[in-house]
Tab-separated table of C-alpha atoms and ligand atoms in Angstrom:
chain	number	residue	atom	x	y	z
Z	21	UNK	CA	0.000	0.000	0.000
Z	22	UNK	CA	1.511	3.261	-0.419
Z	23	UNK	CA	1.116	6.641	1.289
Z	24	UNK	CA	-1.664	8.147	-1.704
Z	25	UNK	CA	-4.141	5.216	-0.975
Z	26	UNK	CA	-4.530	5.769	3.038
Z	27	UNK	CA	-3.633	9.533	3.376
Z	28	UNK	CA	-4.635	12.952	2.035
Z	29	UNK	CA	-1.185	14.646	3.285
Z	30	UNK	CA	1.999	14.375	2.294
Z	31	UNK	CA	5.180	13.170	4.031
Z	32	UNK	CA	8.643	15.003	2.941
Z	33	UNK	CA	12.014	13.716	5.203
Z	34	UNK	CA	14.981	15.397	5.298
Z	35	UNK	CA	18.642	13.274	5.727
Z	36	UNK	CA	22.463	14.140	5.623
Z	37	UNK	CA	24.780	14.202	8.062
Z	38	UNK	CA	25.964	16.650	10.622
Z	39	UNK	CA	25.868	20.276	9.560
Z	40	UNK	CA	24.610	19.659	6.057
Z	41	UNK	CA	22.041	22.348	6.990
Z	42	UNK	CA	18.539	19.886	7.003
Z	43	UNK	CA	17.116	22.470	9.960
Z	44	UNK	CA	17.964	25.277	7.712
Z	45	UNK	CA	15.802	24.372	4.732
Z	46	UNK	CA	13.224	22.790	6.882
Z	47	UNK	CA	12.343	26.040	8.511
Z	48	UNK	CA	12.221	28.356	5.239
Z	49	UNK	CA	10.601	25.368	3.312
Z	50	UNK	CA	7.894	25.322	6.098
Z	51	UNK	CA	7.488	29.261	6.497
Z	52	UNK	CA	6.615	28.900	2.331
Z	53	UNK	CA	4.764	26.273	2.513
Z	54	UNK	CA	2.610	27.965	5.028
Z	55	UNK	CA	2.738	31.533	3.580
Z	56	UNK	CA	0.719	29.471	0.339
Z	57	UNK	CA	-2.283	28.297	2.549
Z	58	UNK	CA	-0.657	24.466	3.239
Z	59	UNK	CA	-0.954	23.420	6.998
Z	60	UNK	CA	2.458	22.119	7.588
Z	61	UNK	CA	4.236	20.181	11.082
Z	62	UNK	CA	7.866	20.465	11.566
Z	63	UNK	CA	8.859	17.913	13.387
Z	64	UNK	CA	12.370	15.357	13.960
Z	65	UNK	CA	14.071	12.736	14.877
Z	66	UNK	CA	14.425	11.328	17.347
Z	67	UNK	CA	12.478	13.339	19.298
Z	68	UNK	CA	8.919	14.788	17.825
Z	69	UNK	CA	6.739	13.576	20.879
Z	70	UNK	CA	7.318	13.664	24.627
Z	71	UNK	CA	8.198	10.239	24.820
Z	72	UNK	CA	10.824	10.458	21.855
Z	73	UNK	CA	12.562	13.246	23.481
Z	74	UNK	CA	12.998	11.476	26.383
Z	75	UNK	CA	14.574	8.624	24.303
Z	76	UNK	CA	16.653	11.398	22.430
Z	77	UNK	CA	17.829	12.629	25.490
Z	78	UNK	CA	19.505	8.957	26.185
Z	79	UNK	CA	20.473	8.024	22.809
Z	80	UNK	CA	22.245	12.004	22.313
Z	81	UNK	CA	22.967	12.947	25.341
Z	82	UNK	CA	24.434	10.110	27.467
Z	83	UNK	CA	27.927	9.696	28.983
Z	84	UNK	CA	30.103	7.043	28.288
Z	85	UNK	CA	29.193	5.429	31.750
Z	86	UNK	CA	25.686	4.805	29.828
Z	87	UNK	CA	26.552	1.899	27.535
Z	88	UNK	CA	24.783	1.910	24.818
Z	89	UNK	CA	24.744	-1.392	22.557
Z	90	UNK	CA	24.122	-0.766	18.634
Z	91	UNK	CA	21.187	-3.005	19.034
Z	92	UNK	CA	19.746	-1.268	21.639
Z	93	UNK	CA	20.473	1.962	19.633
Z	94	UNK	CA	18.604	0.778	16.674
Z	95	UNK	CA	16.148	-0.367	18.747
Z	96	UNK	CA	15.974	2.760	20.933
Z	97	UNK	CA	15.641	5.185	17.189
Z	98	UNK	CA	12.847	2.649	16.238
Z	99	UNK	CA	10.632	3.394	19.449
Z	100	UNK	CA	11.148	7.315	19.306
Z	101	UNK	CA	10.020	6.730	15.544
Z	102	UNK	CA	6.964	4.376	16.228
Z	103	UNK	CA	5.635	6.547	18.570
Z	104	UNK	CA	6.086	9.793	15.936
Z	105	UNK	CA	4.327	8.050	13.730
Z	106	UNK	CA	1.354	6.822	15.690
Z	107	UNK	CA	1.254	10.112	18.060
Z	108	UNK	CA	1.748	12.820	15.278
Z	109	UNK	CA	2.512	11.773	11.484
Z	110	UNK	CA	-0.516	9.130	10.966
Z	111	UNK	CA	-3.089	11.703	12.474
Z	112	UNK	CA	-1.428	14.508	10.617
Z	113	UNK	CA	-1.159	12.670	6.969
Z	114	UNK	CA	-5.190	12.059	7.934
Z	115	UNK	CA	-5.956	15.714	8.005
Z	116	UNK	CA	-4.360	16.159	4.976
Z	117	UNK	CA	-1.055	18.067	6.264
Z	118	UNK	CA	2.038	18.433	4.652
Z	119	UNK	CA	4.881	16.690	7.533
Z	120	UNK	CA	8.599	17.879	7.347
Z	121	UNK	CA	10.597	15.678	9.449
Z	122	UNK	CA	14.349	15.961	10.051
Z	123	UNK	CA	15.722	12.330	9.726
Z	124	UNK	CA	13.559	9.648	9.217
Z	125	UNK	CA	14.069	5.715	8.675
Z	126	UNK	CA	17.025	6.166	6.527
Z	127	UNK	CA	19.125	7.790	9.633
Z	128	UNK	CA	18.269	4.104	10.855
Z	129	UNK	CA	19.289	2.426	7.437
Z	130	UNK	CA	22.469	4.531	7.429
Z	131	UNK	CA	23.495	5.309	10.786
Z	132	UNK	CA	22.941	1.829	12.375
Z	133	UNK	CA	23.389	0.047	9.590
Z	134	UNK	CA	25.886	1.029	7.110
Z	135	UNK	CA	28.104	3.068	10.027
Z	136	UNK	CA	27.556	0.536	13.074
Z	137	UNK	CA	27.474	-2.092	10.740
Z	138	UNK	CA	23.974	-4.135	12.030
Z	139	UNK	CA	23.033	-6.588	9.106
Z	140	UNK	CA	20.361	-4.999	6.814
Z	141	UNK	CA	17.751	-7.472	7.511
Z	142	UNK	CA	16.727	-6.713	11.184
Z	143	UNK	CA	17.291	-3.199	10.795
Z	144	UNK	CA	14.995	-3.172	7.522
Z	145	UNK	CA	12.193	-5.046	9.310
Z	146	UNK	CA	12.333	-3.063	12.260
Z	147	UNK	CA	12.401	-0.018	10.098
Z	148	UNK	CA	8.729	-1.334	8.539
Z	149	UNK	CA	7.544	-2.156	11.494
Z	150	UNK	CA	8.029	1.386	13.116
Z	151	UNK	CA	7.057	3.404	10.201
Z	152	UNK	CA	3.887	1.599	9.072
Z	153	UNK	CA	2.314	2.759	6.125
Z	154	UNK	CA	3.967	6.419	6.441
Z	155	UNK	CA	6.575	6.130	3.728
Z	156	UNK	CA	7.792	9.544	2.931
Z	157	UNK	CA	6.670	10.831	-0.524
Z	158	UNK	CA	9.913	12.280	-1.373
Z	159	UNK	CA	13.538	12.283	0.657
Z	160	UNK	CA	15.707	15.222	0.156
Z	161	UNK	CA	19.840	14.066	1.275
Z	162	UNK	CA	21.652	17.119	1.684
Z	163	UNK	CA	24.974	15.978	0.872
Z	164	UNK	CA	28.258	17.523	2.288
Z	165	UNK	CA	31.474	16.059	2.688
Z	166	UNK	CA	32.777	14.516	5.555
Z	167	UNK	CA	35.128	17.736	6.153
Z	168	UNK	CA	33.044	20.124	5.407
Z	169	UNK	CA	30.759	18.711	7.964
Z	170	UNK	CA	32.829	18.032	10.636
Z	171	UNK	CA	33.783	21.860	10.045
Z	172	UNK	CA	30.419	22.846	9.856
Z	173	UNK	CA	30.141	21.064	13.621
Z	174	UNK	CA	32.694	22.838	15.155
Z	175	UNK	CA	31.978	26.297	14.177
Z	176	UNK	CA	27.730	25.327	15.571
Z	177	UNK	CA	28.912	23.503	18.784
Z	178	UNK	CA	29.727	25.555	21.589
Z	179	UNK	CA	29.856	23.112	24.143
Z	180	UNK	CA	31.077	19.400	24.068
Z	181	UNK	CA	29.903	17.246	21.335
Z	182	UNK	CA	27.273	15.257	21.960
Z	183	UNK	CA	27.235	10.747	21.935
Z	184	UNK	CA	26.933	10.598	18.133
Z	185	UNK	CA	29.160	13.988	17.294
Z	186	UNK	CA	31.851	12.091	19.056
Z	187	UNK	CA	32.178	9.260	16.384
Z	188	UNK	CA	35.277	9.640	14.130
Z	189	UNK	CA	35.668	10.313	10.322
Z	190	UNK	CA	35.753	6.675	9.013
Z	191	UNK	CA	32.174	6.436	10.439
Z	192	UNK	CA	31.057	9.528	8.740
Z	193	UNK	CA	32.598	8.644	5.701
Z	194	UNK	CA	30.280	5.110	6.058
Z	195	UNK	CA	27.345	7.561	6.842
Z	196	UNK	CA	27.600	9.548	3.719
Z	197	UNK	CA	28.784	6.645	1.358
Z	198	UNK	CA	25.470	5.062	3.316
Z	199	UNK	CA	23.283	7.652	2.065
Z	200	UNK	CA	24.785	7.978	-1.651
Z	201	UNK	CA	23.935	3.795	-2.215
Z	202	UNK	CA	20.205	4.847	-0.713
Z	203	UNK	CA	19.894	6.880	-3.179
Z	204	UNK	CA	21.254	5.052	-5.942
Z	205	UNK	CA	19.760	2.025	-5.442
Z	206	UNK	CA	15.906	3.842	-4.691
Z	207	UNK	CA	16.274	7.256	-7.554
Z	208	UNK	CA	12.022	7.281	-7.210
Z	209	UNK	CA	12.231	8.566	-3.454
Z	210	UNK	CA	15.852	9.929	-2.804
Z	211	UNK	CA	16.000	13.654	-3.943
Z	212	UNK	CA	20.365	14.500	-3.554
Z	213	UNK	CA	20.847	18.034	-3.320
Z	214	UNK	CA	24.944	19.231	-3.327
Z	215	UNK	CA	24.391	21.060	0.089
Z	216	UNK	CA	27.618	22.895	-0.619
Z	217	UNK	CA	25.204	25.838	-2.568
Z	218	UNK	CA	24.053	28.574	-1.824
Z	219	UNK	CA	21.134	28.440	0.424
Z	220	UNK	CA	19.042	29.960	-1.228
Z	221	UNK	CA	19.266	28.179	-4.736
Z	222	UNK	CA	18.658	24.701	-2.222
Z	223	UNK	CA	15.709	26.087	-0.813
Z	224	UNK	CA	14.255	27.277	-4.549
Z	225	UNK	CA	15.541	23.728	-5.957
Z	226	UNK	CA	13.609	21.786	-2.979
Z	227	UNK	CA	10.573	24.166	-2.922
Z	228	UNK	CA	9.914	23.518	-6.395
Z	229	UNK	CA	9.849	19.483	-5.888
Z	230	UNK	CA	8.529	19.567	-3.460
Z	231	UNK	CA	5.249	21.575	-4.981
Z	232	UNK	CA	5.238	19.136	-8.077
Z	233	UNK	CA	4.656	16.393	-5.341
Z	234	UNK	CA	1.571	18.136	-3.661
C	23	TMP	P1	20.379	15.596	14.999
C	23	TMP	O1	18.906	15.514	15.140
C	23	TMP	O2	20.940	16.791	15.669
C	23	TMP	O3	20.842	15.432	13.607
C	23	TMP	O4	21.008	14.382	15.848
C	23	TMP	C1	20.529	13.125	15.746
C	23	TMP	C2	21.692	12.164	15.761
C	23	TMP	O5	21.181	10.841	15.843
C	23	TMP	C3	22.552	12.212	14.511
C	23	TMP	O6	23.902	11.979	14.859
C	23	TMP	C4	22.067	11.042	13.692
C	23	TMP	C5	21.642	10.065	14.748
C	23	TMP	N1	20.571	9.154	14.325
C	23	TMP	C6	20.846	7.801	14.194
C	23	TMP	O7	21.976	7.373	14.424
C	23	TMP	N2	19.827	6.975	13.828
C	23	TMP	C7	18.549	7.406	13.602
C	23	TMP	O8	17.661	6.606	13.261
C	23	TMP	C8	18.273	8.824	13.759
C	23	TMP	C9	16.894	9.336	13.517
C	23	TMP	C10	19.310	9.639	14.109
């Protein structure tokens, strides 16, 4: 089944890695969107709900002394995600609104699979089993290198890095390369955007796909 035959809205995610400026475009896609009549949620992951920032809070902001296991990491992203979808995205997509979220199931498909190296087939079920039927219509990957975005960190953090800004550059390389085979191997629902350009010729390339999707 896809997302047309059960819902009237639309479901756009937004993926790249650190600093490749998702947030940015989200926000000035949204304030668009909205300025044309649409009824548009922001919302991310994980996080989204009040549940799912409680599990972001462990997964992003625990100290070493917290062990956290890649399985229970994938598993941990899948419940903040389930609960999205059933507390927000579902009922949203119902009433015909037009959901922006920042990282989606491919974070999963990338981050804990490609980077932390979980076998594709229990992190592809779980993935279906926490999104349901809300597939997103389109996926815009900001892609940046894996300098640019580490340097794109350290100019935004002002404190300490957080659990998963800690990770060094052979797993961001496997993030990005991660992404790049997503989109090559699925070109219907992977949009790649060279988030190296200007802002504003991203946010006119995305607004305009995005409006020949809605
Ligand atoms: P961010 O929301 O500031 O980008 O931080 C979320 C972090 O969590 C980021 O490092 C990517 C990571 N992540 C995963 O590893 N798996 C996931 O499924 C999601 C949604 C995020």
């Amino acid at each position: 089944m896809t997302q047309a035959d059960t819902f009237t809205g639309k479901l756009f995610t937004f993926e790249g890695s650190e600093g490749s400026g998702k947030s940015t475009q989200i926000e000035l896609l949204a304030d668009e969107l909205a300025g044309m009549g649409h009824e548009v949620v922001v919302t991310r992951e994980p996080g989204g709900t009040e549940l799912g920032e409680q599990i972001r809070h462990l997964l992003i902001h625990s100290t070493e002394e917290t062990k956290i296991t890649p399985e229970a990491e994938l598993l941990l992203f899948a419940a903040s995600r389930a609960q999205l979808v059933r507390e927000l995205i579902y009922p949203s997509l119902k009433e015909g609104k037009i959901v922006l979220c920042d990282r989606y199931l491919d974070s999963t498909t990338v981050y804990q699979g490609a980077a932390r190296s979980i076998s594709s087939d229990p992190v592809s079920f779980i993935n279906q089993f926490a999104v349901g039927s809300a597939v997103p219509a389109l996926t815009f990957i900001l892609d940046v290198s894996v300098e640019e975005s580490v340097k794109r960190v350290k100019q935004r953090v002002s404190d300490l890095p957080d659990r998963m800004e800690q990770e060094n550059i052979d797993f961001y390389n496997k993030v990005r390369e991660g992404y790049l085979l997503l989109a090559r191997s699925l070109p219907g629902r992977f949009h790649v955007i060279d988030g190296t350009r200007k802002k504003a010729s991203i946010q006119e390339e995305i607004l305009k796909t995005v409006l020949s999707h809605i």
